[in-house]
Structures are given as C-alpha cells and as structure tokens.
C-alpha cells in the first residue's frame, strides 16, 4: 500500500467501525452502558489495534462512547440532564431538516417519501429493530429531499443513536409516527413553516415519555 493510500484506508476503517457500532445499537446487539473491548473489535474487524483505537476515538468524538483512562470504552448512557440537552438540539435540527425538505420538495420525491412513511406506519407494533430501521429510513428520505450536506454530516453526531437506543417503548414509537405523518403533510405541501413546527414537535411530544425512564 502506498503512503497516500494509507490515510484513505484508515479513514475507511474508522468509518466502518463507527457505522457497525451504530447498527449494533439499532439492533440491540449492544446497549447504552455496555463496555466495548478493543480486543473484541480487533477480532471482529480483522484490523490492527491502532486501527480499532482510531475507530473508538471517532465514536467518542461523535458522542457514542465514553472513554476513561485504563478502562474499556463504554457505550454512552444519558443522564436526564444529558437527555434534555440532546432533546433541545434534536428539536432544532428536526425543525431545520423538515423546513429545508419542504422548501426543496418536488413531485419526483413523492413516491419514495410516501413509501417511507408507510414503512414507519406498518412497523408500529412490530419489533424494535423493524421500527428503528423504518424511523431511520424516514429520516434519510428527509435528508435526501433537503439536500443539505451539513445536516447530513451533523445528524450522526447529535446523540440520536444513543437516544433512540436508550429510550424505547411502543408509546414513543406511536408518537413518532404521528409526527412523521404531520411532517409528511407539511413537506409535500411545500409548507416550510408547518414542516418546521412539526419537526420540532417530534421531541416536544416525547419529553414527558422520556422523563418516565428516570
């Protein structure tokens, strides 16, 4: 491997570890508060310990892992104060995402966007994994419509993966789908103001339900 290729390969490994850990959270193969051993990741990904450490560092930078000296990394678990901070941030981000999507929406977006809403609706009452995937697909559809690179970059760093992994219930899923329905109506109508209001309400409607976990 040439010297110029090494940084590219290292970045790819870091991103691969990051993505796979997020998928593990979504599938409940790991949970907030669980320790992650370097050796296990070395064996799983077939890479060097240095490469794993870079992946762990990226997960820490993006708020997924807590690092302590001389201890294994731990999947982050929110306190109530931390959860409130994430909810405040997500309210703003969701509102901005929905507003931007409404401004950029065209009839060409309609079929896939409707399909993603239907997927979320049908996932209600099914497994947590099925609903988590449907929720992610709906958000990705909004990001595709919005076409905002900064929003796409920021969303994985907003603590959303930990938030969704730590707080799971049928009530939460139902509230989220109801908000998705309002977002869909506003975005497809091109109503940016209503879309932003609906996007912000995702978190506001969940706040009392999240408080019950503490």
XYZ file of N, CA, C and O in Angstrom:
856
model
N 0.850 -1.200 0.000
C 0.000 0.000 0.000
C 0.879 1.241 0.000
O 1.830 1.341 0.767
N 0.617 2.188 -0.852
C 1.397 3.412 -0.904
C 1.078 4.276 0.298
O 0.045 4.134 0.944
N 2.004 5.230 0.559
C 1.793 6.128 1.694
C 0.509 6.930 1.550
O -0.179 7.209 2.528
N 0.201 7.337 0.307
C -1.002 8.144 0.088
C -2.274 7.344 0.296
O -3.327 7.877 0.636
N -2.182 6.014 0.114
C -3.365 5.168 0.270
C -3.655 4.855 1.732
O -4.794 4.558 2.085
N -2.616 4.916 2.577
C -2.795 4.547 3.976
C -3.818 5.423 4.704
O -4.702 4.901 5.390
N -3.744 6.759 4.607
C -4.753 7.577 5.291
C -6.167 7.271 4.823
O -7.100 7.264 5.618
N -6.335 7.008 3.521
C -7.659 6.692 2.995
C -8.175 5.391 3.593
O -9.345 5.293 3.997
N -7.325 4.377 3.673
C -7.714 3.096 4.264
C -8.038 3.251 5.738
O -8.984 2.642 6.251
N -7.270 4.064 6.455
C -7.519 4.285 7.873
C -8.857 4.968 8.096
O -9.611 4.600 9.003
N -9.164 5.968 7.257
C -10.457 6.655 7.371
C -11.599 5.692 7.097
O -12.630 5.716 7.768
N -11.423 4.828 6.102
C -12.465 3.853 5.762
C -12.697 2.896 6.928
O -13.848 2.551 7.230
N -11.624 2.480 7.601
C -11.755 1.577 8.743
C -12.466 2.271 9.893
O -13.353 1.697 10.542
N -12.065 3.509 10.169
C -12.730 4.295 11.228
C -14.228 4.389 10.972
O -15.050 4.158 11.865
N -14.586 4.736 9.743
C -16.000 4.900 9.402
C -16.739 3.573 9.470
O -17.902 3.519 9.894
N -16.073 2.503 9.044
C -16.710 1.183 9.092
C -17.034 0.792 10.523
O -18.135 0.306 10.821
N -16.086 0.985 11.433
C -16.317 0.667 12.836
C -17.445 1.523 13.388
O -18.340 1.028 14.090
N -17.442 2.806 13.056
C -18.488 3.719 13.514
C -19.865 3.242 13.056
O -20.794 3.114 13.854
N -20.000 2.950 11.778
C -21.291 2.540 11.220
C -21.760 1.229 11.825
O -22.942 1.072 12.168
N -20.850 0.277 11.983
C -21.243 -1.034 12.509
C -21.680 -0.947 13.974
O -22.610 -1.644 14.393
N -21.035 -0.091 14.749
C -21.452 0.087 16.148
C -22.837 0.724 16.202
O -23.682 0.340 17.021
N -23.114 1.674 15.326
C -24.457 2.268 15.277
C -25.499 1.218 14.905
O -26.607 1.202 15.460
N -25.152 0.344 13.972
C -26.083 -0.724 13.591
C -26.311 -1.691 14.759
O -27.426 -2.193 14.958
N -25.249 -1.955 15.518
C -25.398 -2.815 16.691
C -26.346 -2.187 17.712
O -27.152 -2.887 18.341
N -26.238 -0.871 17.885
C -27.145 -0.176 18.798
C -28.585 -0.281 18.318
O -29.494 -0.551 19.094
N -28.771 -0.066 17.038
C -30.112 -0.121 16.466
C -30.726 -1.506 16.643
O -31.918 -1.638 16.952
N -29.908 -2.535 16.473
C -30.389 -3.917 16.562
C -30.380 -4.454 17.993
O -30.746 -5.614 18.207
N -29.963 -3.628 18.964
C -29.884 -4.019 20.373
C -28.891 -5.150 20.616
O -29.007 -5.897 21.588
N -27.916 -5.276 19.730
C -26.827 -6.219 19.997
C -25.903 -5.660 21.073
O -25.185 -6.400 21.754
N -25.872 -4.343 21.200
C -25.215 -3.670 22.310
C -26.185 -2.620 22.838
O -27.101 -2.186 22.116
N -25.988 -2.209 24.081
C -26.919 -1.275 24.708
C -26.139 -0.190 25.449
O -24.971 -0.393 25.796
N -26.759 0.967 25.684
C -26.094 2.008 26.474
C -25.635 1.478 27.821
O -26.346 0.728 28.496
N -24.409 1.836 28.186
C -23.815 1.372 29.430
C -22.926 0.153 29.270
O -22.211 -0.207 30.205
N -22.953 -0.464 28.096
C -22.161 -1.678 27.875
C -20.713 -1.339 27.526
O -20.444 -0.394 26.789
N -19.786 -2.133 28.055
C -18.368 -1.941 27.765
C -18.010 -2.555 26.410
O -18.546 -3.583 26.029
N -17.087 -1.890 25.713
C -16.618 -2.354 24.412
C -15.115 -2.599 24.518
O -14.342 -1.673 24.747
N -14.694 -3.846 24.361
C -13.278 -4.197 24.498
C -12.559 -4.051 23.164
O -13.062 -4.492 22.128
N -11.374 -3.446 23.204
C -10.574 -3.282 21.980
C -10.312 -4.621 21.312
O -10.414 -4.763 20.090
N -9.962 -5.623 22.126
C -9.615 -6.930 21.573
C -10.769 -7.548 20.790
O -10.544 -8.190 19.752
N -11.982 -7.360 21.274
C -13.148 -7.899 20.568
C -13.304 -7.242 19.205
O -13.655 -7.902 18.219
N -13.035 -5.944 19.131
C -13.158 -5.231 17.858
C -12.045 -5.616 16.897
O -12.262 -5.709 15.684
N -10.844 -5.837 17.438
C -9.728 -6.287 16.596
C -10.093 -7.605 15.922
O -9.902 -7.790 14.710
N -10.642 -8.528 16.714
C -11.014 -9.837 16.172
C -12.179 -9.717 15.192
O -12.176 -10.344 14.128
N -13.143 -8.907 15.525
C -14.339 -8.780 14.681
C -14.017 -8.176 13.324
O -14.493 -8.651 12.294
N -13.233 -7.088 13.313
C -12.993 -6.362 12.068
C -11.725 -6.796 11.348
O -11.486 -6.388 10.214
N -10.901 -7.613 12.011
C -9.693 -8.100 11.373
C -8.706 -6.996 11.041
O -8.063 -7.029 9.987
N -8.587 -6.014 11.946
C -7.671 -4.899 11.732
C -6.753 -4.782 12.946
O -6.924 -5.480 13.946
N -5.774 -3.890 12.851
C -4.818 -3.721 13.938
C -5.463 -3.022 15.137
O -6.509 -2.386 15.021
N -4.794 -3.139 16.273
C -5.286 -2.468 17.475
C -5.259 -0.949 17.292
O -6.153 -0.248 17.788
N -4.269 -0.431 16.574
C -4.232 1.012 16.312
C -5.438 1.457 15.492
O -6.020 2.517 15.749
N -5.822 0.641 14.507
C -6.985 0.977 13.685
C -8.250 0.989 14.530
O -9.112 1.868 14.379
N -8.361 0.024 15.434
C -9.520 -0.027 16.330
C -9.542 1.191 17.238
O -10.599 1.781 17.484
N -8.382 1.591 17.731
C -8.325 2.765 18.607
C -8.773 4.028 17.880
O -9.413 4.903 18.467
N -8.450 4.110 16.598
C -8.913 5.265 15.814
C -10.435 5.227 15.664
O -11.101 6.256 15.718
N -10.980 4.022 15.458
C -12.428 3.891 15.372
C -13.102 4.261 16.675
O -14.138 4.937 16.692
N -12.508 3.830 17.790
C -13.043 4.169 19.110
C -12.986 5.677 19.340
O -13.914 6.274 19.895
N -11.898 6.302 18.898
C -11.770 7.740 19.055
C -12.853 8.472 18.277
O -13.440 9.457 18.760
N -13.150 7.998 17.059
C -14.206 8.611 16.254
C -15.555 8.461 16.951
O -16.357 9.411 16.994
N -15.830 7.292 17.500
C -17.083 7.069 18.221
C -17.180 7.982 19.439
O -18.263 8.474 19.773
N -16.050 8.215 20.090
C -16.040 9.137 21.224
C -16.303 10.568 20.775
O -17.100 11.293 21.381
N -15.648 10.979 19.692
C -15.828 12.340 19.176
C -17.276 12.607 18.781
O -17.766 13.738 18.893
N -17.950 11.573 18.311
C -19.338 11.731 17.860
C -20.351 11.376 18.942
O -21.540 11.233 18.667
N -19.882 11.261 20.174
C -20.788 11.127 21.303
C -21.391 9.768 21.520
O -22.395 9.642 22.240
N -20.798 8.727 20.951
C -21.352 7.378 21.104
C -20.682 6.638 22.260
O -21.332 5.870 22.972
N -19.391 6.861 22.463
C -18.638 6.174 23.516
C -18.135 7.161 24.556
O -17.795 8.306 24.237
N -18.074 6.699 25.795
C -17.377 7.414 26.863
C -16.045 6.713 27.088
O -15.996 5.480 27.194
N -14.974 7.507 27.140
C -13.635 6.955 27.344
C -13.105 7.368 28.701
O -13.196 8.523 29.090
N -12.530 6.386 29.424
C -11.876 6.658 30.699
C -10.495 6.028 30.669
O -10.319 4.934 30.104
N -9.490 6.697 31.254
C -8.130 6.142 31.248
C -8.077 4.747 31.886
O -8.702 4.499 32.917
N -7.358 3.841 31.227
C -7.116 2.487 31.732
C -8.382 1.645 31.901
O -8.395 0.670 32.655
N -9.448 2.021 31.205
C -10.690 1.245 31.247
C -11.200 1.029 29.827
O -10.868 1.775 28.912
N -12.023 -0.005 29.662
C -12.641 -0.227 28.358
C -13.599 0.917 28.041
O -14.179 1.540 28.943
N -13.746 1.190 26.743
C -14.721 2.184 26.324
C -16.129 1.689 26.678
O -16.395 0.487 26.702
N -17.023 2.634 26.958
C -18.391 2.300 27.354
C -19.369 3.015 26.437
O -19.206 4.209 26.161
N -20.382 2.284 25.963
C -21.435 2.921 25.186
C -22.104 3.962 26.075
O -22.525 3.665 27.197
N -22.188 5.155 25.585
C -22.693 6.268 26.382
C -24.125 6.011 26.849
O -24.939 5.450 26.115
N -24.400 6.391 28.078
C -25.752 6.317 28.627
C -26.098 7.689 29.199
O -25.384 8.213 30.050
N -27.203 8.265 28.742
C -27.551 9.627 29.114
C -28.100 9.721 30.532
O -28.895 8.876 30.967
N -27.693 10.761 31.239
C -28.406 11.214 32.422
C -29.607 12.026 31.933
O -29.718 12.342 30.733
N -30.493 12.396 32.863
C -31.639 13.213 32.465
C -31.173 14.552 31.886
O -31.691 15.023 30.877
N -30.165 15.148 32.511
C -29.672 16.442 32.030
C -29.102 16.307 30.620
O -29.328 17.171 29.759
N -28.368 15.216 30.371
C -27.817 14.994 29.027
C -28.934 14.726 28.023
O -28.897 15.215 26.891
N -29.928 13.960 28.440
C -31.064 13.683 27.549
C -31.794 14.965 27.186
O -32.194 15.161 26.030
N -31.958 15.850 28.150
C -32.611 17.141 27.871
C -31.807 17.941 26.856
O -32.380 18.570 25.955
N -30.473 17.927 27.001
C -29.636 18.652 26.055
C -29.773 18.102 24.644
O -29.857 18.866 23.672
N -29.804 16.778 24.530
C -29.977 16.157 23.215
C -31.350 16.482 22.646
O -31.495 16.766 21.453
N -32.381 16.459 23.481
C -33.726 16.782 23.005
C -33.806 18.220 22.488
O -34.433 18.477 21.459
N -33.180 19.140 23.204
C -33.177 20.533 22.747
C -32.489 20.662 21.391
O -32.973 21.363 20.494
N -31.348 19.985 21.252
C -30.610 20.037 19.991
C -31.412 19.387 18.869
O -31.518 19.923 17.761
N -31.991 18.212 19.155
C -32.744 17.497 18.129
C -33.986 18.266 17.695
O -34.391 18.187 16.525
N -34.604 18.980 18.613
C -35.774 19.788 18.243
C -35.398 20.802 17.178
O -36.112 20.979 16.177
N -34.252 21.453 17.372
C -33.809 22.444 16.382
C -33.425 21.784 15.065
O -33.801 22.250 13.981
N -32.677 20.678 15.152
C -32.236 20.001 13.936
C -33.412 19.423 13.148
O -33.468 19.542 11.922
N -34.361 18.786 13.863
C -35.518 18.222 13.180
C -36.353 19.298 12.507
O -36.867 19.109 11.409
N -36.489 20.433 13.196
C -37.233 21.535 12.609
C -36.555 22.070 11.362
O -37.215 22.319 10.342
N -35.245 22.243 11.437
C -34.490 22.735 10.284
C -34.550 21.745 9.134
O -34.727 22.128 7.967
N -34.423 20.464 9.442
C -34.468 19.436 8.399
C -35.824 19.428 7.701
O -35.892 19.413 6.462
N -36.896 19.444 8.469
C -38.233 19.417 7.868
C -38.491 20.675 7.052
O -39.066 20.618 5.950
N -38.073 21.830 7.569
C -38.276 23.091 6.837
C -37.523 23.091 5.519
O -38.053 23.476 4.472
N -36.266 22.635 5.555
C -35.452 22.601 4.343
C -36.031 21.614 3.328
O -36.058 21.880 2.121
N -36.499 20.473 3.823
C -37.117 19.492 2.926
C -38.357 20.061 2.259
O -38.594 19.849 1.058
N -39.164 20.809 3.013
C -40.376 21.406 2.440
C -40.029 22.389 1.334
O -40.732 22.468 0.312
N -38.963 23.118 1.516
C -38.557 24.109 0.504
C -38.025 23.428 -0.756
O -38.136 23.995 -1.855
N -37.453 22.255 -0.612
C -36.826 21.580 -1.755
C -37.698 20.483 -2.364
O -37.303 19.868 -3.354
N -38.851 20.243 -1.780
C -39.682 19.113 -2.230
C -40.190 19.324 -3.656
O -40.621 20.412 -4.032
N -40.130 18.250 -4.452
C -40.680 18.255 -5.805
C -41.534 16.991 -5.964
O -41.397 16.033 -5.192
N -42.403 16.952 -6.964
C -43.226 15.749 -7.182
C -42.396 14.481 -7.357
O -42.869 13.380 -7.036
N -41.161 14.618 -7.817
C -40.312 13.438 -8.003
C -39.980 12.756 -6.677
O -39.682 11.561 -6.641
N -40.038 13.513 -5.587
C -39.741 12.946 -4.271
C -40.924 12.180 -3.690
O -40.763 11.397 -2.748
N -42.104 12.414 -4.207
C -43.334 11.939 -3.564
C -43.406 10.426 -3.372
O -43.750 9.956 -2.275
N -43.118 9.601 -4.396
C -43.305 8.155 -4.216
C -42.457 7.558 -3.092
O -42.979 6.809 -2.255
N -41.169 7.877 -3.071
C -40.297 7.299 -2.045
C -40.650 7.840 -0.660
O -40.666 7.088 0.317
N -40.965 9.133 -0.577
C -41.295 9.729 0.709
C -42.563 9.091 1.278
O -42.640 8.760 2.465
N -43.554 8.879 0.430
C -44.785 8.216 0.873
C -44.501 6.785 1.303
O -45.070 6.289 2.289
N -43.613 6.121 0.584
C -43.265 4.738 0.928
C -42.570 4.667 2.283
O -42.809 3.734 3.066
N -41.724 5.649 2.578
C -41.018 5.649 3.863
C -41.986 5.916 5.014
O -41.834 5.357 6.106
N -42.979 6.772 4.789
C -43.988 6.988 5.817
C -44.790 5.714 6.038
O -45.030 5.307 7.185
N -45.208 5.064 4.965
C -45.972 3.822 5.072
C -45.163 2.747 5.798
O -45.715 1.967 6.596
N -43.856 2.710 5.539
C -42.992 1.739 6.217
C -43.013 1.973 7.719
O -43.094 1.010 8.512
N -42.933 3.241 8.144
C -42.971 3.561 9.576
C -44.319 3.194 10.181
O -44.392 2.657 11.293
N -45.390 3.478 9.468
C -46.730 3.145 9.964
C -46.896 1.639 10.138
O -47.445 1.168 11.137
N -46.412 0.883 9.168
C -46.554 -0.576 9.230
C -45.644 -1.199 10.285
O -45.908 -2.294 10.776
N -44.564 -0.490 10.644
C -43.624 -1.026 11.634
C -44.141 -0.895 13.062
O -43.613 -1.537 13.968
N -45.181 -0.078 13.262
C -45.757 0.047 14.600
C -46.274 -1.316 15.058
O -46.968 -2.016 14.328
N -45.952 -1.683 16.281
C -46.409 -2.953 16.806
C -45.510 -4.116 16.452
O -45.720 -5.227 16.940
N -44.521 -3.877 15.601
C -43.579 -4.927 15.251
C -42.343 -4.818 16.149
O -42.364 -4.133 17.164
N -41.273 -5.470 15.786
C -40.087 -5.483 16.640
C -39.439 -4.106 16.703
O -39.621 -3.264 15.812
N -38.659 -3.885 17.772
C -37.924 -2.626 17.911
C -36.990 -2.419 16.724
O -36.811 -1.296 16.251
N -36.383 -3.512 16.252
C -35.450 -3.398 15.136
C -36.162 -2.940 13.876
O -35.666 -2.055 13.169
N -37.323 -3.507 13.580
C -38.064 -3.099 12.388
C -38.466 -1.633 12.472
O -38.384 -0.897 11.482
N -38.918 -1.214 13.657
C -39.312 0.192 13.783
C -38.100 1.108 13.690
O -38.172 2.166 13.056
N -36.989 0.711 14.294
C -35.778 1.536 14.240
C -35.325 1.738 12.799
O -34.929 2.833 12.405
N -35.373 0.679 12.005
C -34.996 0.799 10.596
C -35.942 1.722 9.850
O -35.515 2.559 9.042
N -37.242 1.562 10.103
C -38.227 2.410 9.421
C -38.043 3.871 9.800
O -38.134 4.759 8.943
N -37.760 4.137 11.068
C -37.526 5.506 11.522
C -36.290 6.094 10.839
O -36.307 7.245 10.380
N -35.235 5.278 10.760
C -34.014 5.750 10.087
C -34.276 6.027 8.608
O -33.801 7.026 8.070
N -35.035 5.153 7.962
C -35.335 5.347 6.537
C -36.145 6.612 6.298
O -35.923 7.321 5.301
N -37.057 6.928 7.205
C -37.844 8.159 7.051
C -36.936 9.386 7.171
O -37.040 10.331 6.374
N -36.035 9.351 8.142
C -35.107 10.477 8.312
C -34.182 10.610 7.108
O -33.912 11.726 6.639
N -33.692 9.494 6.580
C -32.827 9.533 5.399
C -33.574 10.094 4.193
O -32.992 10.825 3.375
N -34.866 9.777 4.076
C -35.662 10.342 2.980
C -35.739 11.854 3.104
O -35.606 12.585 2.107
N -35.938 12.346 4.323
C -35.949 13.801 4.540
C -34.600 14.419 4.184
O -34.544 15.491 3.560
N -33.524 13.763 4.580
C -32.190 14.275 4.260
C -31.951 14.296 2.754
O -31.335 15.234 2.228
N -32.436 13.282 2.058
C -32.294 13.247 0.601
C -33.068 14.391 -0.054
O -32.600 14.998 -1.019
N -34.256 14.669 0.467
C -35.061 15.763 -0.080
C -34.411 17.108 0.233
O -34.335 18.000 -0.617
N -33.925 17.255 1.460
C -33.352 18.533 1.895
C -32.079 18.882 1.135
O -31.794 20.061 0.890
N -31.273 17.879 0.793
C -30.024 18.106 0.054
C -29.122 19.129 0.749
O -28.569 20.037 0.113
N -28.997 18.967 2.067
C -28.140 19.852 2.851
C -26.996 19.010 3.416
O -27.209 18.188 4.312
N -25.796 19.210 2.899
C -24.651 18.392 3.300
C -24.321 18.558 4.775
O -23.894 17.599 5.435
N -24.489 19.757 5.308
C -24.153 19.975 6.715
C -25.118 19.245 7.636
O -24.716 18.687 8.653
N -26.406 19.241 7.284
C -27.360 18.486 8.081
C -27.031 17.000 8.041
O -27.085 16.306 9.056
N -26.675 16.495 6.871
C -26.327 15.081 6.742
C -25.084 14.761 7.581
O -24.964 13.669 8.137
N -24.159 15.699 7.674
C -22.941 15.483 8.456
C -23.229 15.545 9.951
O -22.676 14.766 10.738
N -24.102 16.445 10.366
C -24.328 16.691 11.786
C -25.215 15.630 12.430
O -25.009 15.268 13.593
N -26.189 15.109 11.696
C -27.157 14.204 12.314
C -26.526 13.021 13.042
O -26.955 12.689 14.153
N -25.491 12.343 12.510
C -24.908 11.221 13.260
C -24.186 11.648 14.529
O -23.880 10.816 15.365
N -23.911 12.949 14.673
C -23.158 13.425 15.830
C -24.054 14.067 16.881
O -23.574 14.632 17.845
N -25.359 13.982 16.709
C -26.269 14.676 17.614
C -26.721 13.814 18.790
O -27.604 14.205 19.538
N -26.125 12.650 18.984
C -26.530 11.781 20.077
C -27.803 11.018 19.799
O -28.364 10.371 20.686
N -28.276 11.063 18.551
C -29.556 10.458 18.220
C -29.514 8.945 18.369
O -30.475 8.322 18.843
N -28.410 8.311 17.975
C -28.313 6.852 18.056
C -28.424 6.380 19.499
O -29.136 5.407 19.794
N -27.730 7.055 20.411
C -27.809 6.693 21.820
C -29.203 6.963 22.358
O -29.788 6.156 23.082
N -29.753 8.104 22.000
C -31.096 8.476 22.450
C -32.112 7.403 22.061
O -32.892 6.929 22.880
N -32.094 7.006 20.795
C -33.051 6.010 20.306
C -32.826 4.637 20.928
O -33.771 3.870 21.121
N -31.557 4.313 21.225
C -31.249 3.017 21.825
C -31.654 2.962 23.292
O -32.106 1.924 23.780
N -31.506 4.072 23.984
C -31.779 4.088 25.425
C -33.259 4.206 25.737
O -33.735 3.649 26.733
N -34.001 4.906 24.881
C -35.406 5.169 25.172
C -36.279 4.500 24.118
O -36.449 5.010 23.014
N -36.828 3.350 24.471
C -37.653 2.572 23.552
C -38.962 2.211 24.238
O -38.966 1.716 25.362
N -40.071 2.451 23.561
C -41.369 1.984 24.035
C -42.366 2.115 22.894
O -42.148 2.873 21.940
N -43.468 1.384 23.001
C -44.499 1.461 21.983
C -45.122 2.853 21.942
O -45.460 3.364 20.873
N -45.252 3.481 23.104
C -45.803 4.839 23.159
C -44.914 5.815 22.391
O -45.404 6.674 21.646
N -43.609 5.685 22.584
C -42.671 6.563 21.880
C -42.784 6.352 20.379
O -42.833 7.314 19.603
N -42.840 5.096 19.958
C -42.963 4.806 18.527
C -44.235 5.415 17.950
O -44.230 5.980 16.846
N -45.331 5.299 18.679
C -46.615 5.828 18.201
C -46.555 7.343 18.042
O -47.014 7.890 17.029
N -45.981 8.020 19.038
C -45.851 9.475 18.954
C -44.993 9.865 17.752
O -45.315 10.808 17.022
N -43.909 9.149 17.527
C -43.028 9.470 16.416
C -43.739 9.317 15.073
O -43.589 10.158 14.185
N -44.525 8.272 14.917
C -45.242 8.086 13.652
C -46.277 9.189 13.450
O -46.441 9.694 12.326
N -46.949 9.585 14.511
C -47.924 10.677 14.386
C -47.240 11.959 13.918
O -47.780 12.704 13.091
N -46.042 12.204 14.427
C -45.294 13.387 13.990
C -44.814 13.219 12.555
O -44.859 14.158 11.757
N -44.356 12.026 12.195
C -43.951 11.762 10.808
C -45.099 12.080 9.845
O -44.880 12.629 8.759
N -46.309 11.738 10.237
C -47.465 11.993 9.387
C -47.668 13.491 9.181
O -47.950 13.940 8.061
N -47.495 14.279 10.251
C -47.639 15.735 10.130
C -46.507 16.322 9.286
O -46.720 17.243 8.493
N -45.290 15.798 9.481
C -44.166 16.262 8.670
C -44.425 15.964 7.198
O -44.195 16.816 6.331
N -44.917 14.774 6.909
C -45.179 14.376 5.524
C -46.183 15.312 4.870
O -45.987 15.760 3.731
N -47.257 15.632 5.581
C -48.282 16.527 5.029
C -47.678 17.904 4.723
O -47.887 18.467 3.641
N -46.915 18.431 5.679
C -46.357 19.772 5.506
C -45.294 19.817 4.420
O -45.254 20.749 3.604
N -44.420 18.815 4.390
C -43.338 18.803 3.396
C -43.897 18.657 1.989
O -43.495 19.370 1.070
N -44.825 17.729 1.804
C -45.380 17.517 0.463
C -46.199 18.708 -0.006
O -46.352 18.927 -1.212
N -46.705 19.499 0.940
C -47.434 20.713 0.578
C -46.489 21.886 0.341
O -46.919 22.966 -0.084
N -45.213 21.696 0.644
C -44.243 22.782 0.498
C -44.401 23.861 1.537
O -43.945 24.992 1.349
N -45.016 23.516 2.668
C -45.268 24.490 3.731
C -44.110 24.439 4.733
O -44.119 23.644 5.675
N -43.120 25.282 4.525
C -41.903 25.243 5.328
C -42.171 25.550 6.797
O -41.591 24.914 7.688
N -43.058 26.515 7.067
C -43.325 26.889 8.455
C -43.994 25.738 9.217
O -43.605 25.409 10.337
N -45.000 25.122 8.591
C -45.689 23.999 9.238
C -44.757 22.800 9.389
O -44.819 22.069 10.386
N -43.882 22.597 8.408
C -42.936 21.487 8.473
C -41.966 21.673 9.634
O -41.667 20.718 10.370
N -41.468 22.889 9.808
C -40.552 23.156 10.922
C -41.241 22.929 12.260
O -40.677 22.314 13.176
N -42.477 23.390 12.379
C -43.230 23.205 13.625
C -43.422 21.717 13.911
O -43.253 21.268 15.046
N -43.761 20.956 12.878
C -43.954 19.518 13.052
C -42.640 18.838 13.431
O -42.603 17.962 14.300
N -41.553 19.239 12.774
C -40.255 18.649 13.079
C -39.843 18.890 14.517
O -39.350 17.976 15.197
N -40.043 20.091 15.011
C -39.704 20.403 16.397
C -40.574 19.621 17.375
O -40.128 19.231 18.454
N -41.832 19.386 16.999
C -42.763 18.724 17.912
C -42.402 17.261 18.142
O -42.883 16.651 19.097
N -41.548 16.698 17.287
C -41.122 15.317 17.496
C -40.589 15.146 18.909
O -40.985 14.228 19.638
N -39.706 16.028 19.302
C -39.085 15.932 20.618
C -40.005 16.453 21.704
O -40.117 15.866 22.784
N -40.677 17.556 21.438
C -41.539 18.135 22.465
C -42.613 17.150 22.899
O -42.956 17.063 24.082
N -43.137 16.380 21.960
C -44.168 15.401 22.296
C -43.607 14.185 23.035
O -44.361 13.433 23.646
N -42.299 13.989 22.949
C -41.678 12.846 23.612
C -41.145 13.158 25.006
O -40.870 12.246 25.773
N -41.022 14.419 25.338
C -40.310 14.810 26.556
C -40.878 14.141 27.816
O -40.133 13.622 28.659
N -42.191 14.121 27.948
C -42.790 13.517 29.149
C -42.562 12.010 29.176
O -42.340 11.433 30.238
N -42.617 11.379 27.999
C -42.389 9.935 27.943
C -40.952 9.586 28.300
O -40.694 8.582 28.981
N -40.011 10.422 27.856
C -38.601 10.172 28.168
C -38.352 10.347 29.661
O -37.576 9.595 30.275
N -39.031 11.309 30.280
C -38.832 11.563 31.714
C -39.205 10.341 32.556
O -38.666 10.144 33.663
N -40.096 9.508 32.042
C -40.530 8.320 32.796
C -39.430 7.268 32.919
O -39.541 6.350 33.732
N -38.362 7.398 32.124
C -37.261 6.445 32.205
C -36.323 6.740 33.366
O -35.425 5.950 33.657
N -36.523 7.869 34.040
C -35.586 8.273 35.119
C -36.268 8.227 36.482
O -37.456 8.269 36.581
